């Protein structure tokens, strides 16, 4: 039996016999405790609620997760197979749809159509010049830090972790830093208040369309040029859609990865001690974070194409299955004990999922996150969180568990050192 739930976590896996709302797990101080209780009650595949009246299967078993991600003939990525959506159980204005509605892009495709749309992303990522990207991201991080060094205090989420990824992914597509800031402002308007969200959307697409035109005239070594030259992308609409998919899939995930790493550095003495003492390289620290707190804690989704069985549960055609990546990392069949520290060097976690839709951008995601964390460590010394660790709040979401804020002070005010010359 597991111990009682920590304060703020639901006491029962299925409170009052009702299904557990997924966001109650992501939003509580110890989600793994909640997943363990859910596993005790349901086994590796649990019935949960995405929003009131909308059920889903949460797949928490490592092996079951590999099954649903690898067997696309049985478990589709295409949300048009979701019975509750087709039958109106999910309302057309549901907050679930921005993440889950079908779109004509790589994420919503299966089989050969998926492979056609994915190949340009994989080829594009393969040809990224890692040293150049690292230098660009270092400079962007140093500039952000220079903006708050004199203050001696900052919020490492809103002023850093939420800014670096979009600037960096923008740089992958050939946007300079000021265009990257414009893109960030447009994205914030798009997802912010309703008033300027349409303008934000327009501006977002205009910025990307402009860089597309520039690169058509003058090709470069960036991803925009790679997409333009790729024979599998049929027209500008597909190229733009591929750019949008990379930006939207990479932005919040990378933010969350950076934020969790900085949070652990600030709140977990063992983690910080190992990192500062040189016993844990930054890459090992990043992997420990992917085991403990994968940025996509719960990833939507797969849709059953036939009645079947999974983890002892009967799955009906049209049911939705959520990839419980955080829970699967803690599956007792692959991970024993309370600490993920012993997993150093082991990258068998499922933070990037598996199967044909496995994240194609692991390399740039790691490059950006590592550079952001290293640059913060290099330029800010004596970092201290100004609130108790247990007061760190989470941005509400059933999918991710990103710290809302990490207010810090730092006593040493190091000036960003000039970057090493290129080469
Ligand atoms: C530069 C940053 C990133 C970019 C551009 C990016 C891009 C993408 C794209 C395009 C897909 C869809 C692939 C497909 O459907 O074939 C994807 C899937 C995914 N990515 Fe990433 N990603 C980034 C960072 C991350 C990070 C930091 C994580 C978490 C550690 C992550 C986790 C995932 C997961 C879990 C999937 C879903 C796979 C599935 O549905 O099975 N990504 N990513």
mmCIF file of N, CA, C and O in Angstrom, residues 22 25-26 31-32 35 38-39 44 48 57-70 77 99 249 253 287-302 321-332 334-335 340 347-355 357-359 362 398-401:
data_model
loop_
_atom_site.group_PDB
_atom_site.id
_atom_site.type_symbol
_atom_site.label_atom_id
_atom_site.label_comp_id
_atom_site.label_asym_id
_atom_site.label_seq_id
_atom_site.Cartn_x
_atom_site.Cartn_y
_atom_site.Cartn_z
ATOM 1 N N UNK A 22 -8.118 14.526 -14.801
ATOM 2 C CA UNK A 22 -6.682 14.408 -15.057
ATOM 3 C C UNK A 22 -5.908 15.614 -14.514
ATOM 4 O O UNK A 22 -4.802 15.484 -13.996
ATOM 5 N N UNK A 25 -4.399 15.527 -11.084
ATOM 6 C CA UNK A 25 -3.101 14.867 -10.903
ATOM 7 C C UNK A 25 -1.974 15.828 -11.257
ATOM 8 O O UNK A 25 -1.044 16.038 -10.472
ATOM 9 N N UNK A 26 -2.050 16.453 -12.440
ATOM 10 C CA UNK A 26 -0.945 17.326 -12.856
ATOM 11 C C UNK A 26 -0.802 18.531 -11.916
ATOM 12 O O UNK A 26 0.305 19.024 -11.724
ATOM 13 N N UNK A 31 2.208 14.342 -8.216
ATOM 14 C CA UNK A 31 1.398 13.579 -9.183
ATOM 15 C C UNK A 31 1.724 12.089 -9.175
ATOM 16 O O UNK A 31 0.831 11.268 -9.351
ATOM 17 N N UNK A 32 3.014 11.728 -8.939
ATOM 18 C CA UNK A 32 3.358 10.301 -8.976
ATOM 19 C C UNK A 32 2.576 9.537 -7.912
ATOM 20 O O UNK A 32 2.179 8.393 -8.127
ATOM 21 N N UNK A 35 -0.747 8.852 -9.450
ATOM 22 C CA UNK A 35 -0.711 7.803 -10.468
ATOM 23 C C UNK A 35 -0.552 6.430 -9.802
ATOM 24 O O UNK A 35 -1.124 5.445 -10.250
ATOM 25 N N UNK A 38 -3.849 5.384 -8.561
ATOM 26 C CA UNK A 38 -4.680 5.044 -9.716
ATOM 27 C C UNK A 38 -4.304 3.648 -10.222
ATOM 28 O O UNK A 38 -5.155 2.842 -10.587
ATOM 29 N N UNK A 39 -3.002 3.346 -10.200
ATOM 30 C CA UNK A 39 -2.518 2.036 -10.658
ATOM 31 C C UNK A 39 -3.002 0.930 -9.721
ATOM 32 O O UNK A 39 -3.383 -0.145 -10.162
ATOM 33 N N UNK A 44 -2.699 -0.918 -15.082
ATOM 34 C CA UNK A 44 -1.889 -0.034 -15.926
ATOM 35 C C UNK A 44 -2.696 0.868 -16.859
ATOM 36 O O UNK A 44 -2.128 1.748 -17.513
ATOM 37 N N UNK A 48 -10.124 7.852 -16.516
ATOM 38 C CA UNK A 48 -10.043 9.191 -15.913
ATOM 39 C C UNK A 48 -10.995 10.119 -16.670
ATOM 40 O O UNK A 48 -11.640 9.702 -17.634
ATOM 41 N N UNK A 57 -9.085 6.870 -21.344
ATOM 42 C CA UNK A 57 -8.194 5.896 -20.718
ATOM 43 C C UNK A 57 -6.828 6.543 -20.543
ATOM 44 O O UNK A 57 -6.287 7.108 -21.502
ATOM 45 N N UNK A 58 -6.281 6.471 -19.326
ATOM 46 C CA UNK A 58 -4.910 6.942 -19.106
ATOM 47 C C UNK A 58 -4.005 5.712 -19.111
ATOM 48 O O UNK A 58 -4.132 4.839 -18.248
ATOM 49 N N UNK A 59 -3.099 5.651 -20.094
ATOM 50 C CA UNK A 59 -2.235 4.475 -20.237
ATOM 51 C C UNK A 59 -0.954 4.723 -19.439
ATOM 52 O O UNK A 59 -0.143 5.588 -19.797
ATOM 53 N N UNK A 60 -0.801 3.977 -18.341
ATOM 54 C CA UNK A 60 0.298 4.233 -17.401
ATOM 55 C C UNK A 60 1.359 3.135 -17.417
ATOM 56 O O UNK A 60 2.393 3.276 -16.768
ATOM 57 N N UNK A 61 1.101 2.044 -18.116
ATOM 58 C CA UNK A 61 2.079 0.951 -18.166
ATOM 59 C C UNK A 61 3.090 1.216 -19.278
ATOM 60 O O UNK A 61 2.721 1.628 -20.378
ATOM 61 N N UNK A 62 4.355 0.970 -18.963
ATOM 62 C CA UNK A 62 5.423 1.213 -19.950
ATOM 63 C C UNK A 62 5.164 0.372 -21.204
ATOM 64 O O UNK A 62 5.206 0.873 -22.327
ATOM 65 N N UNK A 63 4.852 -0.928 -20.990
ATOM 66 C CA UNK A 63 4.647 -1.832 -22.127
ATOM 67 C C UNK A 63 3.381 -1.452 -22.906
ATOM 68 O O UNK A 63 3.375 -1.427 -24.136
ATOM 69 N N UNK A 64 2.325 -1.098 -22.193
ATOM 70 C CA UNK A 64 1.071 -0.723 -22.853
ATOM 71 C C UNK A 64 1.266 0.560 -23.657
ATOM 72 O O UNK A 64 0.675 0.739 -24.723
ATOM 73 N N UNK A 65 2.128 1.438 -23.146
ATOM 74 C CA UNK A 65 2.403 2.678 -23.883
ATOM 75 C C UNK A 65 3.135 2.387 -25.195
ATOM 76 O O UNK A 65 2.844 2.975 -26.241
ATOM 77 N N UNK A 66 4.080 1.451 -25.103
ATOM 78 C CA UNK A 66 4.776 1.067 -26.346
ATOM 79 C C UNK A 66 3.777 0.455 -27.324
ATOM 80 O O UNK A 66 3.826 0.715 -28.529
ATOM 81 N N UNK A 67 2.833 -0.320 -26.813
ATOM 82 C CA UNK A 67 1.837 -0.939 -27.694
ATOM 83 C C UNK A 67 1.012 0.122 -28.424
ATOM 84 O O UNK A 67 0.881 0.085 -29.645
ATOM 85 N N UNK A 68 0.480 1.088 -27.693
ATOM 86 C CA UNK A 68 -0.429 2.030 -28.385
ATOM 87 C C UNK A 68 0.322 3.007 -29.292
ATOM 88 O O UNK A 68 -0.229 3.503 -30.257
ATOM 89 N N UNK A 69 1.599 3.269 -28.977
ATOM 90 C CA UNK A 69 2.336 4.188 -29.858
ATOM 91 C C UNK A 69 2.869 3.464 -31.096
ATOM 92 O O UNK A 69 3.082 4.094 -32.125
ATOM 93 N N UNK A 70 3.071 2.144 -30.992
ATOM 94 C CA UNK A 70 3.671 1.419 -32.122
ATOM 95 C C UNK A 70 2.628 0.806 -33.059
ATOM 96 O O UNK A 70 2.906 0.630 -34.232
ATOM 97 N N UNK A 77 -3.817 8.205 -34.645
ATOM 98 C CA UNK A 77 -3.489 9.534 -34.113
ATOM 99 C C UNK A 77 -4.541 10.566 -34.577
ATOM 100 O O UNK A 77 -4.466 11.732 -34.208
ATOM 101 N N UNK A 99 -5.668 21.376 -28.177
ATOM 102 C CA UNK A 99 -4.646 20.324 -28.184
ATOM 103 C C UNK A 99 -5.091 19.100 -28.972
ATOM 104 O O UNK A 99 -4.267 18.364 -29.507
ATOM 105 N N UNK A 249 4.730 22.666 -31.229
ATOM 106 C CA UNK A 249 5.093 21.451 -30.471
ATOM 107 C C UNK A 249 6.332 21.699 -29.613
ATOM 108 O O UNK A 249 6.501 21.074 -28.568
ATOM 109 N N UNK A 253 6.863 22.713 -24.525
ATOM 110 C CA UNK A 253 7.592 21.551 -24.015
ATOM 111 C C UNK A 253 8.998 21.964 -23.555
ATOM 112 O O UNK A 253 9.446 21.582 -22.474
ATOM 113 N N UNK A 287 18.321 14.538 -18.183
ATOM 114 C CA UNK A 287 17.643 13.239 -18.277
ATOM 115 C C UNK A 287 16.910 12.896 -16.984
ATOM 116 O O UNK A 287 15.822 12.335 -17.023
ATOM 117 N N UNK A 288 17.534 13.254 -15.867
ATOM 118 C CA UNK A 288 16.838 12.984 -14.604
ATOM 119 C C UNK A 288 15.495 13.728 -14.585
ATOM 120 O O UNK A 288 14.480 13.196 -14.139
ATOM 121 N N UNK A 289 15.500 14.954 -15.119
ATOM 122 C CA UNK A 289 14.249 15.719 -15.186
ATOM 123 C C UNK A 289 13.237 15.010 -16.096
ATOM 124 O O UNK A 289 12.052 14.929 -15.785
ATOM 125 N N UNK A 290 13.719 14.466 -17.212
ATOM 126 C CA UNK A 290 12.798 13.778 -18.131
ATOM 127 C C UNK A 290 12.187 12.526 -17.495
ATOM 128 O O UNK A 290 11.072 12.145 -17.810
ATOM 129 N N UNK A 291 12.943 11.878 -16.596
ATOM 130 C CA UNK A 291 12.372 10.747 -15.853
ATOM 131 C C UNK A 291 11.360 11.236 -14.835
ATOM 132 O O UNK A 291 10.253 10.730 -14.746
ATOM 133 N N UNK A 292 11.753 12.242 -14.040
ATOM 134 C CA UNK A 292 10.937 12.669 -12.899
ATOM 135 C C UNK A 292 9.718 13.459 -13.315
ATOM 136 O O UNK A 292 8.639 13.296 -12.771
ATOM 137 N N UNK A 293 9.918 14.387 -14.234
ATOM 138 C CA UNK A 293 8.869 15.338 -14.592
ATOM 139 C C UNK A 293 8.857 15.560 -16.089
ATOM 140 O O UNK A 293 9.192 16.649 -16.571
ATOM 141 N N UNK A 294 8.487 14.566 -16.887
ATOM 142 C CA UNK A 294 8.513 14.782 -18.336
ATOM 143 C C UNK A 294 7.627 15.974 -18.709
ATOM 144 O O UNK A 294 6.524 16.106 -18.165
ATOM 145 N N UNK A 295 8.126 16.849 -19.597
ATOM 146 C CA UNK A 295 7.378 18.081 -19.916
ATOM 147 C C UNK A 295 5.946 17.811 -20.367
ATOM 148 O O UNK A 295 5.042 18.532 -19.987
ATOM 149 N N UNK A 296 5.732 16.785 -21.188
ATOM 150 C CA UNK A 296 4.361 16.374 -21.475
ATOM 151 C C UNK A 296 4.042 15.246 -20.501
ATOM 152 O O UNK A 296 4.346 14.094 -20.773
ATOM 153 N N UNK A 297 3.444 15.593 -19.358
ATOM 154 C CA UNK A 297 3.151 14.556 -18.365
ATOM 155 C C UNK A 297 2.138 13.568 -18.939
ATOM 156 O O UNK A 297 2.254 12.358 -18.771
ATOM 157 N N UNK A 298 1.133 14.117 -19.619
ATOM 158 C CA UNK A 298 0.095 13.311 -20.260
ATOM 159 C C UNK A 298 -0.092 13.847 -21.663
ATOM 160 O O UNK A 298 -0.378 15.024 -21.841
ATOM 161 N N UNK A 299 0.101 12.983 -22.632
ATOM 162 C CA UNK A 299 0.082 13.452 -24.023
ATOM 163 C C UNK A 299 -1.175 12.935 -24.719
ATOM 164 O O UNK A 299 -1.433 11.735 -24.739
ATOM 165 N N UNK A 300 -1.969 13.851 -25.317
ATOM 166 C CA UNK A 300 -3.066 13.353 -26.144
ATOM 167 C C UNK A 300 -2.526 12.992 -27.512
ATOM 168 O O UNK A 300 -1.629 13.686 -27.992
ATOM 169 N N UNK A 301 -3.004 12.064 -28.164
ATOM 170 C CA UNK A 301 -3.900 10.980 -27.803
ATOM 171 C C UNK A 301 -3.828 9.928 -28.899
ATOM 172 O O UNK A 301 -3.267 10.169 -29.968
ATOM 173 N N UNK A 302 -4.400 8.769 -28.607
ATOM 174 C CA UNK A 302 -4.622 7.756 -29.644
ATOM 175 C C UNK A 302 -6.107 7.396 -29.583
ATOM 176 O O UNK A 302 -6.733 7.526 -28.531
ATOM 177 N N UNK A 321 -7.380 7.352 -25.841
ATOM 178 C CA UNK A 321 -6.349 6.911 -24.893
ATOM 179 C C UNK A 321 -5.306 8.016 -24.763
ATOM 180 O O UNK A 321 -4.802 8.531 -25.766
ATOM 181 N N UNK A 322 -5.012 8.372 -23.516
ATOM 182 C CA UNK A 322 -4.009 9.410 -23.245
ATOM 183 C C UNK A 322 -2.693 8.729 -22.864
ATOM 184 O O UNK A 322 -2.688 7.758 -22.092
ATOM 185 N N UNK A 323 -1.583 9.250 -23.401
ATOM 186 C CA UNK A 323 -0.269 8.667 -23.120
ATOM 187 C C UNK A 323 0.212 9.183 -21.753
ATOM 188 O O UNK A 323 0.604 10.351 -21.639
ATOM 189 N N UNK A 324 0.135 8.340 -20.746
ATOM 190 C CA UNK A 324 0.542 8.755 -19.396
ATOM 191 C C UNK A 324 2.058 8.645 -19.264
ATOM 192 O O UNK A 324 2.583 7.742 -18.609
ATOM 193 N N UNK A 325 2.773 9.607 -19.869
ATOM 194 C CA UNK A 325 4.238 9.496 -19.955
ATOM 195 C C UNK A 325 4.887 9.581 -18.567
ATOM 196 O O UNK A 325 5.816 8.832 -18.258
ATOM 197 N N UNK A 326 4.376 10.482 -17.707
ATOM 198 C CA UNK A 326 4.958 10.612 -16.362
ATOM 199 C C UNK A 326 4.714 9.334 -15.578
ATOM 200 O O UNK A 326 5.617 8.810 -14.914
ATOM 201 N N UNK A 327 3.503 8.811 -15.658
ATOM 202 C CA UNK A 327 3.175 7.591 -14.907
ATOM 203 C C UNK A 327 3.986 6.407 -15.434
ATOM 204 O O UNK A 327 4.492 5.594 -14.648
ATOM 205 N N UNK A 328 4.138 6.296 -16.751
ATOM 206 C CA UNK A 328 4.847 5.147 -17.331
ATOM 207 C C UNK A 328 6.324 5.153 -16.940
ATOM 208 O O UNK A 328 6.932 4.097 -16.769
ATOM 209 N N UNK A 329 6.909 6.339 -16.796
ATOM 210 C CA UNK A 329 8.309 6.410 -16.344
ATOM 211 C C UNK A 329 8.469 5.800 -14.955
ATOM 212 O O UNK A 329 9.556 5.396 -14.566
ATOM 213 N N UNK A 330 7.384 5.792 -14.189
ATOM 214 C CA UNK A 330 7.417 5.302 -12.810
ATOM 215 C C UNK A 330 6.820 3.897 -12.706
ATOM 216 O O UNK A 330 6.575 3.407 -11.611
ATOM 217 N N UNK A 331 6.605 3.252 -13.847
ATOM 218 C CA UNK A 331 6.059 1.886 -13.853
ATOM 219 C C UNK A 331 6.998 0.981 -13.054
ATOM 220 O O UNK A 331 8.187 0.871 -13.392
ATOM 221 N N UNK A 332 6.489 0.327 -11.997
ATOM 222 C CA UNK A 332 7.392 -0.490 -11.165
ATOM 223 C C UNK A 332 8.083 -1.607 -11.937
ATOM 224 O O UNK A 332 9.092 -2.148 -11.482
ATOM 225 N N UNK A 334 9.701 -1.157 -14.640
ATOM 226 C CA UNK A 334 10.975 -0.680 -15.185
ATOM 227 C C UNK A 334 11.732 0.205 -14.207
ATOM 228 O O UNK A 334 12.904 0.484 -14.376
ATOM 229 N N UNK A 335 11.025 0.712 -13.199
ATOM 230 C CA UNK A 335 11.694 1.630 -12.281
ATOM 231 C C UNK A 335 11.332 1.263 -10.849
ATOM 232 O O UNK A 335 10.158 1.217 -10.502
ATOM 233 N N UNK A 340 14.762 8.802 -8.896
ATOM 234 C CA UNK A 340 15.182 8.590 -10.283
ATOM 235 C C UNK A 340 16.676 8.848 -10.434
ATOM 236 O O UNK A 340 17.217 8.748 -11.527
ATOM 237 N N UNK A 347 18.507 6.426 -20.857
ATOM 238 C CA UNK A 347 17.565 7.289 -21.572
ATOM 239 C C UNK A 347 16.331 6.520 -22.034
ATOM 240 O O UNK A 347 15.719 6.880 -23.045
ATOM 241 N N UNK A 348 15.983 5.461 -21.302
ATOM 242 C CA UNK A 348 14.834 4.651 -21.726
ATOM 243 C C UNK A 348 13.503 5.258 -21.269
ATOM 244 O O UNK A 348 12.460 4.629 -21.390
ATOM 245 N N UNK A 349 13.541 6.490 -20.728
ATOM 246 C CA UNK A 349 12.278 7.138 -20.328
ATOM 247 C C UNK A 349 11.408 7.383 -21.558
ATOM 248 O O UNK A 349 11.891 7.330 -22.705
ATOM 249 N N UNK A 350 10.150 7.694 -21.305
ATOM 250 C CA UNK A 350 9.221 7.888 -22.426
ATOM 251 C C UNK A 350 8.851 9.361 -22.616
ATOM 252 O O UNK A 350 7.808 9.665 -23.191
ATOM 253 N N UNK A 351 9.696 10.269 -22.118
ATOM 254 C CA UNK A 351 9.366 11.695 -22.203
ATOM 255 C C UNK A 351 9.118 12.149 -23.641
ATOM 256 O O UNK A 351 8.334 13.059 -23.888
ATOM 257 N N UNK A 352 9.817 11.528 -24.605
ATOM 258 C CA UNK A 352 9.625 11.914 -26.005
ATOM 259 C C UNK A 352 8.678 10.958 -26.725
ATOM 260 O O UNK A 352 8.585 10.978 -27.946
ATOM 261 N N UNK A 353 7.988 10.096 -25.951
ATOM 262 C CA UNK A 353 7.075 9.094 -26.495
ATOM 263 C C UNK A 353 7.852 8.019 -27.259
ATOM 264 O O UNK A 353 9.060 7.826 -27.002
ATOM 265 N N UNK A 354 7.187 7.319 -28.150
ATOM 266 C CA UNK A 354 7.817 6.206 -28.872
ATOM 267 C C UNK A 354 7.028 5.970 -30.158
ATOM 268 O O UNK A 354 6.006 6.613 -30.394
ATOM 269 N N UNK A 355 7.525 5.043 -30.974
ATOM 270 C CA UNK A 355 6.788 4.697 -32.199
ATOM 271 C C UNK A 355 6.943 5.751 -33.283
ATOM 272 O O UNK A 355 7.790 6.641 -33.190
ATOM 273 N N UNK A 357 5.413 8.391 -34.111
ATOM 274 C CA UNK A 357 5.229 9.815 -33.784
ATOM 275 C C UNK A 357 6.220 10.304 -32.722
ATOM 276 O O UNK A 357 6.077 11.424 -32.231
ATOM 277 N N UNK A 358 7.206 9.484 -32.372
ATOM 278 C CA UNK A 358 8.185 9.907 -31.356
ATOM 279 C C UNK A 358 8.726 11.295 -31.729
ATOM 280 O O UNK A 358 8.885 11.612 -32.918
ATOM 281 N N UNK A 359 8.975 12.131 -30.727
ATOM 282 C CA UNK A 359 9.385 13.512 -31.023
ATOM 283 C C UNK A 359 10.572 13.531 -31.995
ATOM 284 O O UNK A 359 11.621 12.944 -31.712
ATOM 285 N N UNK A 362 14.274 15.851 -30.793
ATOM 286 C CA UNK A 362 14.946 15.654 -29.501
ATOM 287 C C UNK A 362 16.289 16.361 -29.459
ATOM 288 O O UNK A 362 16.692 16.911 -28.439
ATOM 289 N N UNK A 398 -4.252 19.676 -17.965
ATOM 290 C CA UNK A 398 -4.216 18.226 -17.771
ATOM 291 C C UNK A 398 -2.972 17.599 -18.395
ATOM 292 O O UNK A 398 -2.652 16.449 -18.125
ATOM 293 N N UNK A 399 -2.281 18.360 -19.267
ATOM 294 C CA UNK A 399 -1.208 17.772 -20.080
ATOM 295 C C UNK A 399 0.177 18.024 -19.503
ATOM 296 O O UNK A 399 1.032 17.142 -19.508
ATOM 297 N N UNK A 400 0.439 19.260 -19.105
ATOM 298 C CA UNK A 400 1.784 19.588 -18.639
ATOM 299 C C UNK A 400 1.710 20.047 -17.191
ATOM 300 O O UNK A 400 0.635 20.330 -16.672
ATOM 301 N N UNK A 401 2.893 20.162 -16.614
ATOM 302 C CA UNK A 401 2.957 20.592 -15.226
ATOM 303 C C UNK A 401 4.110 21.577 -15.151
ATOM 304 O O UNK A 401 5.188 21.255 -14.683
#
